[in-house]
Amino acid sequence: MVEYDASKAAELHPIIHSHVPSKPALRIKALETLLVEKGMLDSAAVDAWVEVYSEEIGPKTGAGVVAHAWCDNDFRKRLLADGASGVAELGITGWALGNLKVVENTDDVHNVVVCTLCSCYPHGLLGIQPSWYKLEAYRSRVVRDPRGVLAEFEVMMPDNVRIDVWDSTAELRYLVLPQRPAGSEHLNEEELAALVTRNSMIGTQRVLPVANGGQ
Amino acid sequence: MDGIHDVGGKLGFGAINPTDEDPPFPEPCDGRMLGIARAVARPADWNSDKFRHTREQEDPVQYLTRTYFDQWYKAYACMLVGSELVTVEELATGKSSGAKPDGLSKPMKAGDVEQVKQMGASFERPYDGLIKFQIEGHVRAKLITPTGHCRLPAYVRGHVGEVTACHGAHVLADASAHNRHVVEPLYTVRFWLSDLFPERDGCADLVHLDLWESHLETA
């Protein structure tokens, strides 16, 4: 078995680029067909992963954690102290959750998450990243001009609220715990979870409207 | 490495244009590529750091214009060819011209997904060395220009920040991308935007990064 030397990738990229089909759908199809023929891949497992990340694992998982933290203050404290153990209490484990850190919005601090070097994300809680999270405009700018970036998400930050940006440079993954919205006192945990949006758990939304319901 | 991927603080990328409709897989092939990546039989030496280092060596024009999962395709294609599991010719045709490779993990079955989806590894490891930096201590991100994989972004190099947490010792990504296993203390370090960027003078906003001990020196 040849050990893979990743430093050779710069040489491999252009060679592969000039030989494989020019359309992504065709080259990915060719890859799947080849790997199945080699006995290295079972297409039914690919189907299963597509279904899991299309139907099952997504922001609803994270929203349930947030709502539970709003309703149970002792849980909230444990979650903030150790995110991975906190979500595991709720039976949630999975991709990129082994070193989870939950950061809490307050009246004085707003948190927003990025990965400037690639697009690291708490997949097991939020599913697949939104496309803007993976692109260079967000990754380059949010560490330099977080207020300008948030304004593009229609979040106008007052000067007296500090912004804490979290750049996921190691294997810690970040979830923002948004503030429970005013006027939500009458809602139960399930109804609260319905208010919590994906962007509020990344930090590109701050206020969660009660009247409109969640996404 | 000082590659195109290290975009933090770079200017000129324009508006973000977030959209309400943002499906996980814009095209069916995107979902197939995620599934291939998760389910393919693999050699024991592959890891996410090798994957990231492979992806970041893409030609800058390609890096900035290929869709996300198409970049995954390119990274996996490089890893498969570089591990001599497939040839470029086979990638081009989609047809196997050789025997099934030995020594790989078993290809995942659909029935395995239910269990595997709940697996999320911790990268913390036992460590009996000294923890060099203290909480609230000031540290400088080293001003380095490495050729290999490096998780210390360029925009903080040379700048002073404050340690806010130590997370024990973690597998050093910069080493495991290059077949070396090193465990080092991992810290969260906060930097003031006003120290990093001239136009943020007087701004109280912070950026927090998770940095390994070898990225840092006493300030």
Short mmCIF file of C-alpha atoms in Angstrom, two decimals:
data_model
loop_
_atom_site.label_atom_id
_atom_site.label_comp_id
_atom_site.label_asym_id
_atom_site.label_seq_id
_atom_site.Cartn_x
_atom_site.Cartn_y
_atom_site.Cartn_z
CA MET A 1 0.00 0.00 0.00
CA VAL A 2 1.36 3.41 -1.03
CA GLU A 3 1.06 6.05 1.66
CA TYR A 4 -0.62 9.13 0.22
CA ASP A 5 1.69 12.14 0.00
CA ALA A 6 -0.67 15.14 0.01
CA SER A 7 2.13 17.52 -0.95
CA LYS A 8 2.01 15.96 -4.46
CA ALA A 9 -1.54 17.23 -5.04
CA ALA A 10 -0.34 20.39 -6.79
CA GLU A 11 1.09 18.13 -9.54
CA LEU A 12 -1.96 15.87 -9.70
CA HIS A 13 -4.64 18.55 -9.94
CA PRO A 14 -3.82 19.81 -13.48
CA ILE A 15 -3.21 16.29 -14.84
CA ILE A 16 -6.59 15.11 -13.57
CA HIS A 17 -8.28 18.31 -14.72
CA SER A 18 -7.07 17.86 -18.31
CA HIS A 19 -8.22 14.22 -18.58
CA VAL A 20 -11.59 13.82 -16.86
CA PRO A 21 -15.01 14.73 -18.32
CA SER A 22 -15.56 18.50 -18.45
CA LYS A 23 -18.99 18.47 -16.77
CA PRO A 24 -19.12 17.87 -12.98
CA ALA A 25 -22.13 15.56 -13.24
CA LEU A 26 -20.30 13.37 -15.78
CA ARG A 27 -16.99 13.15 -13.90
CA ILE A 28 -18.72 12.39 -10.60
CA LYS A 29 -20.83 9.73 -12.33
CA ALA A 30 -17.68 8.23 -13.87
CA LEU A 31 -16.04 8.19 -10.43
CA GLU A 32 -19.00 6.41 -8.85
CA THR A 33 -19.18 3.84 -11.66
CA LEU A 34 -15.44 3.19 -11.44
CA LEU A 35 -15.40 2.78 -7.66
CA VAL A 36 -18.38 0.40 -7.76
CA GLU A 37 -16.63 -1.66 -10.46
CA LYS A 38 -13.47 -1.75 -8.33
CA GLY A 39 -15.45 -3.10 -5.40
CA MET A 40 -14.66 0.04 -3.39
CA LEU A 41 -18.16 1.51 -3.21
CA ASP A 42 -21.77 0.41 -2.76
CA SER A 43 -24.15 2.84 -4.50
CA ALA A 44 -26.91 2.00 -2.03
CA ALA A 45 -24.77 3.53 0.73
CA VAL A 46 -24.39 6.69 -1.38
CA ASP A 47 -28.20 6.78 -1.74
CA ALA A 48 -28.52 6.44 2.04
CA TRP A 49 -26.15 9.36 2.73
CA VAL A 50 -28.00 11.57 0.24
CA GLU A 51 -31.27 10.77 1.99
CA VAL A 52 -29.82 11.39 5.46
CA TYR A 53 -28.49 14.85 4.53
CA SER A 54 -31.51 15.78 2.40
CA GLU A 55 -34.26 14.68 4.77
CA GLU A 56 -32.99 14.04 8.26
CA ILE A 57 -29.89 15.87 9.51
CA GLY A 58 -30.35 19.61 9.29
CA PRO A 59 -31.01 22.76 11.31
CA LYS A 60 -34.01 21.17 13.07
CA THR A 61 -31.55 19.14 15.11
CA GLY A 62 -29.71 22.25 16.28
CA ALA A 63 -32.99 24.09 16.87
CA GLY A 64 -34.08 21.37 19.29
CA VAL A 65 -30.87 21.85 21.28
CA VAL A 66 -31.39 25.62 21.43
CA ALA A 67 -35.01 25.32 22.55
CA HIS A 68 -34.06 22.81 25.24
CA ALA A 69 -31.37 25.17 26.52
CA TRP A 70 -33.95 27.99 26.71
CA CYS A 71 -36.32 25.79 28.74
CA ASP A 72 -33.81 24.11 31.07
CA ASN A 73 -31.26 26.46 32.60
CA ASP A 74 -29.18 23.67 34.15
CA PHE A 75 -28.89 22.03 30.73
CA ARG A 76 -27.95 25.41 29.24
CA LYS A 77 -25.05 25.72 31.69
CA ARG A 78 -23.81 22.20 30.94
CA LEU A 79 -24.12 22.83 27.20
CA LEU A 80 -22.07 26.01 27.40
CA ALA A 81 -19.45 24.29 29.57
CA ASP A 82 -19.11 21.23 27.29
CA GLY A 83 -21.00 21.30 24.02
CA ALA A 84 -20.25 17.73 22.94
CA SER A 85 -21.47 16.23 26.24
CA GLY A 86 -24.42 18.60 26.29
CA VAL A 87 -25.83 17.52 22.93
CA ALA A 88 -24.97 13.88 23.70
CA GLU A 89 -27.36 14.16 26.68
CA LEU A 90 -30.10 14.70 24.09
CA GLY A 91 -28.91 11.66 22.14
CA ILE A 92 -27.23 13.79 19.49
CA THR A 93 -23.82 12.65 18.27
CA GLY A 94 -22.38 12.72 14.77
CA TRP A 95 -20.19 14.27 12.13
CA ALA A 96 -18.07 17.15 13.49
CA LEU A 97 -19.64 17.11 16.96
CA GLY A 98 -16.75 15.47 18.85
CA ASN A 99 -15.36 18.86 19.96
CA LEU A 100 -18.44 21.07 19.95
CA LYS A 101 -18.36 24.54 21.52
CA VAL A 102 -21.59 26.46 22.08
CA VAL A 103 -21.30 30.27 22.31
CA GLU A 104 -24.17 32.29 23.75
CA ASN A 105 -25.54 35.60 22.52
CA THR A 106 -26.34 38.17 25.22
CA ASP A 107 -27.54 41.75 25.28
CA ASP A 108 -23.87 42.80 25.05
CA VAL A 109 -22.32 40.20 22.76
CA HIS A 110 -23.28 38.73 19.40
CA ASN A 111 -21.47 35.65 18.06
CA VAL A 112 -20.91 34.68 14.44
CA VAL A 113 -19.14 31.58 13.09
CA VAL A 114 -16.89 31.10 10.06
CA CYS A 115 -14.13 28.88 8.74
CA THR A 116 -11.77 31.12 6.78
CA LEU A 117 -9.48 28.25 5.65
CA CYS A 118 -12.15 25.87 4.31
CA SER A 119 -15.76 25.57 5.49
CA CYS A 120 -15.78 23.63 8.78
CA TYR A 121 -19.28 23.44 10.25
CA PRO A 122 -21.18 21.47 12.93
CA HIS A 123 -22.71 19.09 10.37
CA GLY A 124 -24.37 16.78 12.88
CA LEU A 125 -26.44 19.71 14.22
CA LEU A 126 -26.99 21.87 11.13
CA GLY A 127 -26.59 19.54 8.13
CA ILE A 128 -24.81 20.75 4.98
CA GLN A 129 -23.53 24.34 5.00
CA PRO A 130 -25.49 27.02 3.11
CA SER A 131 -23.68 27.94 -0.10
CA TRP A 132 -22.68 31.44 1.09
CA TYR A 133 -20.90 29.92 4.13
CA LYS A 134 -18.58 28.01 1.78
CA LEU A 135 -17.79 30.92 -0.52
CA GLU A 136 -14.89 33.37 -0.33
CA ALA A 137 -17.00 36.54 0.07
CA TYR A 138 -18.30 35.46 3.49
CA ARG A 139 -15.09 33.70 4.58
CA SER A 140 -12.83 36.64 3.72
CA ARG A 141 -15.03 39.46 4.99
CA VAL A 142 -16.70 38.31 8.19
CA VAL A 143 -13.40 38.39 10.14
CA ARG A 144 -12.58 41.87 8.87
CA ASP A 145 -15.95 43.62 8.58
CA PRO A 146 -18.45 41.59 10.61
CA ARG A 147 -20.87 44.52 10.91
CA GLY A 148 -20.90 45.06 7.16
CA VAL A 149 -21.44 41.33 6.58
CA LEU A 150 -24.29 41.16 9.10
CA ALA A 151 -25.90 44.19 7.43
CA GLU A 152 -26.03 42.15 4.21
CA PHE A 153 -28.09 39.65 6.18
CA GLU A 154 -30.28 42.59 7.30
CA VAL A 155 -28.86 42.43 10.82
CA MET A 156 -28.03 45.96 11.96
CA MET A 157 -25.75 45.75 14.98
CA PRO A 158 -25.82 48.61 17.51
CA ASP A 159 -22.39 49.99 18.43
CA ASN A 160 -22.76 48.94 22.06
CA VAL A 161 -23.04 45.24 21.21
CA ARG A 162 -19.64 43.59 20.72
CA ILE A 163 -19.27 41.07 17.92
CA ASP A 164 -17.29 37.91 18.60
CA VAL A 165 -16.30 36.09 15.40
CA TRP A 166 -15.28 32.43 15.77
CA ASP A 167 -12.90 31.16 13.06
CA SER A 168 -13.01 27.33 13.07
CA THR A 169 -9.30 26.77 12.50
CA ALA A 170 -8.97 23.46 14.40
CA GLU A 171 -11.46 20.63 15.06
CA LEU A 172 -13.65 22.60 17.45
CA ARG A 173 -17.00 23.31 15.86
CA TYR A 174 -19.17 26.22 16.91
CA LEU A 175 -22.91 26.61 17.47
CA VAL A 176 -24.39 29.98 18.38
CA LEU A 177 -27.04 29.89 21.12
CA PRO A 178 -29.34 32.75 20.09
CA GLN A 179 -31.32 34.75 22.67
CA ARG A 180 -34.81 33.55 23.44
CA PRO A 181 -37.12 36.07 21.77
CA ALA A 182 -39.24 38.41 23.82
CA GLY A 183 -42.91 37.43 23.80
CA SER A 184 -42.17 33.68 23.62
CA GLU A 185 -42.97 32.97 27.29
CA HIS A 186 -46.19 31.13 26.42
CA LEU A 187 -44.57 28.74 23.95
CA ASN A 188 -43.57 25.18 24.76
CA GLU A 189 -40.23 23.64 23.79
CA GLU A 190 -41.48 22.28 20.48
CA GLU A 191 -43.01 25.62 19.52
CA LEU A 192 -39.81 27.39 20.52
CA ALA A 193 -37.72 25.05 18.37
CA ALA A 194 -39.85 26.02 15.38
CA LEU A 195 -38.69 29.65 15.81
CA VAL A 196 -34.97 28.84 15.61
CA THR A 197 -33.41 29.31 12.18
CA ARG A 198 -30.18 27.97 10.73
CA ASN A 199 -28.75 31.47 10.32
CA SER A 200 -29.43 32.31 13.98
CA MET A 201 -27.25 29.32 14.96
CA ILE A 202 -24.43 30.51 12.63
CA GLY A 203 -24.88 34.08 13.86
CA THR A 204 -26.05 35.78 10.66
CA GLN A 205 -29.43 36.40 12.28
CA ARG A 206 -29.86 37.92 15.75
CA VAL A 207 -33.53 38.47 16.52
CA LEU A 208 -35.96 35.58 16.09
CA PRO A 209 -39.48 36.79 15.33
CA VAL A 210 -42.22 35.06 17.34
CA ALA A 211 -45.24 35.95 15.23
CA ASN A 212 -43.90 34.59 11.95
CA GLY A 213 -42.83 31.21 13.29
CA GLY A 214 -39.61 29.47 12.34
CA GLN A 215 -38.26 28.05 9.12
CA MET B 1 0.76 26.75 2.87
CA ASP B 2 0.30 30.24 1.53
CA GLY B 3 -2.42 29.23 -0.88
CA ILE B 4 -5.61 30.62 -2.36
CA HIS B 5 -7.71 28.97 0.35
CA ASP B 6 -6.39 31.29 3.10
CA VAL B 7 -8.88 34.08 2.41
CA GLY B 8 -9.51 35.56 5.88
CA GLY B 9 -9.29 39.37 5.71
CA LYS B 10 -8.65 39.45 1.93
CA LEU B 11 -10.43 42.23 0.07
CA GLY B 12 -12.21 42.16 -3.25
CA PHE B 13 -14.56 39.17 -3.05
CA GLY B 14 -17.67 41.33 -3.24
CA ALA B 15 -21.19 40.85 -1.92
CA ILE B 16 -22.41 37.69 -0.22
CA ASN B 17 -25.93 37.64 -1.66
CA PRO B 18 -27.49 35.11 0.73
CA THR B 19 -30.61 33.45 -0.61
CA ASP B 20 -33.57 32.02 1.28
CA GLU B 21 -33.67 28.89 -0.86
CA ASP B 22 -30.45 27.03 -0.26
CA PRO B 23 -30.82 23.26 -0.69
CA PRO B 24 -28.03 21.03 0.70
CA PHE B 25 -27.33 19.62 -2.76
CA PRO B 26 -28.01 22.15 -5.56
CA GLU B 27 -27.42 19.42 -8.17
CA PRO B 28 -27.92 15.65 -7.82
CA CYS B 29 -24.21 15.07 -8.45
CA ASP B 30 -23.42 17.13 -5.31
CA GLY B 31 -25.27 14.62 -3.15
CA ARG B 32 -23.61 11.70 -4.98
CA MET B 33 -20.17 13.21 -4.27
CA LEU B 34 -20.91 13.63 -0.57
CA GLY B 35 -22.12 10.02 -0.46
CA ILE B 36 -19.05 8.74 -2.32
CA ALA B 37 -16.77 10.59 0.10
CA ARG B 38 -18.52 9.14 3.11
CA ALA B 39 -18.97 5.57 1.85
CA VAL B 40 -15.87 4.72 -0.24
CA ALA B 41 -13.41 2.05 0.93
CA ARG B 42 -10.23 3.81 1.98
CA PRO B 43 -6.65 3.23 3.07
CA ALA B 44 -5.82 3.66 6.76
CA ASP B 45 -3.56 6.67 6.17
CA TRP B 46 -6.25 8.99 4.73
CA ASN B 47 -7.50 11.71 7.05
CA SER B 48 -9.37 15.00 6.86
CA ASP B 49 -6.12 17.00 7.03
CA LYS B 50 -4.77 15.28 3.92
CA PHE B 51 -8.12 15.98 2.26
CA ARG B 52 -7.97 19.68 3.17
CA HIS B 53 -4.33 20.01 2.10
CA THR B 54 -5.15 18.34 -1.21
CA ARG B 55 -8.10 20.64 -1.80
CA GLU B 56 -6.14 23.81 -1.02
CA GLN B 57 -3.52 22.97 -3.68
CA GLU B 58 -6.09 23.32 -6.44
CA ASP B 59 -5.18 25.87 -9.10
CA PRO B 60 -6.48 29.25 -7.81
CA VAL B 61 -8.78 29.82 -10.78
CA GLN B 62 -10.29 26.36 -10.29
CA TYR B 63 -10.50 26.83 -6.52
CA LEU B 64 -12.51 30.02 -6.92
CA THR B 65 -14.83 28.81 -9.67
CA ARG B 66 -15.58 25.12 -9.08
CA THR B 67 -18.65 24.28 -7.00
CA TYR B 68 -18.03 23.01 -3.49
CA PHE B 69 -18.69 19.33 -4.09
CA ASP B 70 -16.82 19.47 -7.40
CA GLN B 71 -13.82 20.53 -5.30
CA TRP B 72 -14.44 17.46 -3.19
CA TYR B 73 -14.38 15.46 -6.43
CA LYS B 74 -10.99 16.89 -7.34
CA ALA B 75 -9.58 16.22 -3.88
CA TYR B 76 -10.81 12.61 -3.86
CA ALA B 77 -9.55 12.09 -7.42
CA CYS B 78 -6.08 13.28 -6.32
CA MET B 79 -6.14 11.08 -3.21
CA LEU B 80 -7.22 7.99 -5.18
CA VAL B 81 -4.57 8.52 -7.86
CA GLY B 82 -1.89 9.49 -5.35
CA SER B 83 -2.60 6.32 -3.36
CA GLU B 84 -2.37 4.31 -6.61
CA LEU B 85 -5.91 2.99 -6.16
CA VAL B 86 -7.10 4.29 -9.52
CA THR B 87 -5.43 5.77 -12.59
CA VAL B 88 -6.17 9.05 -14.34
CA GLU B 89 -7.25 7.00 -17.36
CA GLU B 90 -9.79 5.13 -15.22
CA LEU B 91 -11.16 8.42 -13.84
CA ALA B 92 -11.54 9.63 -17.42
CA THR B 93 -13.43 6.58 -18.66
CA GLY B 94 -15.22 5.40 -15.52
CA LYS B 95 -14.06 1.87 -16.40
CA SER B 96 -11.78 -0.28 -14.28
CA SER B 97 -8.71 -1.65 -16.03
CA GLY B 98 -7.15 -3.38 -13.04
CA ALA B 99 -7.81 -5.59 -10.10
CA LYS B 100 -9.63 -4.59 -6.95
CA PRO B 101 -7.12 -2.92 -4.60
CA ASP B 102 -6.16 -4.74 -1.40
CA GLY B 103 -5.75 -3.43 2.10
CA LEU B 104 -8.66 -1.00 2.18
CA SER B 105 -11.49 -0.64 4.67
CA LYS B 106 -14.67 -2.40 3.59
CA PRO B 107 -16.98 -0.27 1.44
CA MET B 108 -19.81 1.03 3.59
CA LYS B 109 -23.21 -0.66 3.22
CA ALA B 110 -26.49 1.25 3.26
CA GLY B 111 -27.31 -0.49 6.54
CA ASP B 112 -24.12 0.91 8.13
CA VAL B 113 -25.17 4.53 7.60
CA GLU B 114 -27.58 4.57 10.54
CA GLN B 115 -24.70 3.84 12.90
CA VAL B 116 -21.93 5.80 11.14
CA LYS B 117 -24.00 8.99 11.02
CA GLN B 118 -23.89 9.06 14.83
CA MET B 119 -20.11 8.84 14.96
CA GLY B 120 -18.21 12.05 15.66
CA ALA B 121 -14.64 11.64 16.79
CA SER B 122 -12.95 13.86 19.35
CA PHE B 123 -9.49 15.05 18.34
CA GLU B 124 -8.34 15.51 21.92
CA ARG B 125 -5.56 13.11 22.97
CA PRO B 126 -3.79 12.24 26.23
CA TYR B 127 -0.78 14.46 26.86
CA ASP B 128 1.73 14.57 29.69
CA GLY B 129 3.80 17.50 28.43
CA LEU B 130 3.74 21.02 29.78
CA ILE B 131 1.01 23.48 28.84
CA LYS B 132 3.14 26.42 27.80
CA PHE B 133 0.62 29.29 27.71
CA GLN B 134 -1.71 30.43 30.48
CA ILE B 135 -5.28 31.66 30.23
CA GLU B 136 -5.30 35.47 29.88
CA GLY B 137 -1.67 35.34 28.77
CA HIS B 138 -0.62 37.29 25.71
CA VAL B 139 0.73 35.37 22.77
CA ARG B 140 1.94 36.27 19.33
CA ALA B 141 0.91 34.21 16.30
CA LYS B 142 4.19 33.29 14.64
CA LEU B 143 5.10 35.14 11.49
CA ILE B 144 5.72 32.06 9.37
CA THR B 145 5.32 31.20 5.69
CA PRO B 146 5.13 27.41 5.57
CA THR B 147 5.01 25.40 2.34
CA GLY B 148 3.01 22.56 3.92
CA HIS B 149 -0.45 22.38 5.49
CA CYS B 150 -0.94 25.04 8.16
CA ARG B 151 -4.04 25.93 10.15
CA LEU B 152 -2.65 29.28 11.29
CA PRO B 153 -4.32 31.78 8.94
CA ALA B 154 -2.20 34.55 7.43
CA TYR B 155 -4.39 37.39 8.73
CA VAL B 156 -3.31 36.87 12.36
CA ARG B 157 0.36 35.97 11.80
CA GLY B 158 2.65 38.39 13.62
CA HIS B 159 -0.21 39.76 15.74
CA VAL B 160 -0.69 39.57 19.51
CA GLY B 161 -3.79 38.04 21.06
CA GLU B 162 -4.99 36.78 24.41
CA VAL B 163 -5.42 33.13 25.37
CA THR B 164 -9.00 32.52 26.54
CA ALA B 165 -9.04 28.71 26.77
CA CYS B 166 -6.88 25.61 26.57
CA HIS B 167 -8.62 22.54 25.20
CA GLY B 168 -6.05 19.96 26.24
CA ALA B 169 -3.91 18.46 23.52
CA HIS B 170 -5.23 17.81 20.02
CA VAL B 171 -3.92 16.03 16.94
CA LEU B 172 -1.85 18.63 15.06
CA ALA B 173 -3.43 19.04 11.63
CA ASP B 174 -0.27 20.56 10.17
CA ALA B 175 1.56 17.27 10.89
CA SER B 176 -1.13 14.69 10.12
CA ALA B 177 -1.57 16.19 6.64
CA HIS B 178 2.01 15.02 6.07
CA ASN B 179 1.93 11.51 7.55
CA ARG B 180 3.25 12.62 10.93
CA HIS B 181 1.38 12.12 14.20
CA VAL B 182 1.97 14.99 16.64
CA VAL B 183 -0.16 15.95 19.63
CA GLU B 184 0.02 19.51 20.99
CA PRO B 185 -1.93 21.75 23.36
CA LEU B 186 -4.71 23.60 21.55
CA TYR B 187 -5.75 27.09 22.65
CA THR B 188 -8.46 29.56 21.80
CA VAL B 189 -6.81 32.94 21.22
CA ARG B 190 -8.78 36.14 20.77
CA PHE B 191 -7.53 39.02 18.65
CA TRP B 192 -8.93 42.54 18.51
CA LEU B 193 -10.02 43.51 15.01
CA SER B 194 -8.53 46.93 15.78
CA ASP B 195 -5.09 45.27 16.01
CA LEU B 196 -5.49 43.28 12.79
CA PHE B 197 -7.03 45.77 10.38
CA PRO B 198 -6.30 49.52 10.20
CA GLU B 199 -9.85 50.52 9.29
CA ARG B 200 -11.18 48.88 12.47
CA ASP B 201 -9.30 51.35 14.72
CA GLY B 202 -11.29 51.89 17.93
CA CYS B 203 -13.55 48.87 17.31
CA ALA B 204 -14.11 46.47 20.25
CA ASP B 205 -15.04 43.47 18.08
CA LEU B 206 -13.01 40.28 18.41
CA VAL B 207 -12.05 37.27 16.36
CA HIS B 208 -11.31 33.99 18.15
CA LEU B 209 -9.11 31.30 16.59
CA ASP B 210 -8.21 27.80 17.76
CA LEU B 211 -4.43 27.57 17.47
CA TRP B 212 -1.92 24.89 18.37
CA GLU B 213 1.08 25.58 20.60
CA SER B 214 3.56 25.54 17.70
CA HIS B 215 1.62 28.42 16.10
CA LEU B 216 2.30 30.68 19.07
CA GLU B 217 5.11 32.40 20.94
CA THR B 218 5.12 34.45 24.14
CA ALA B 219 4.36 38.08 23.46
#
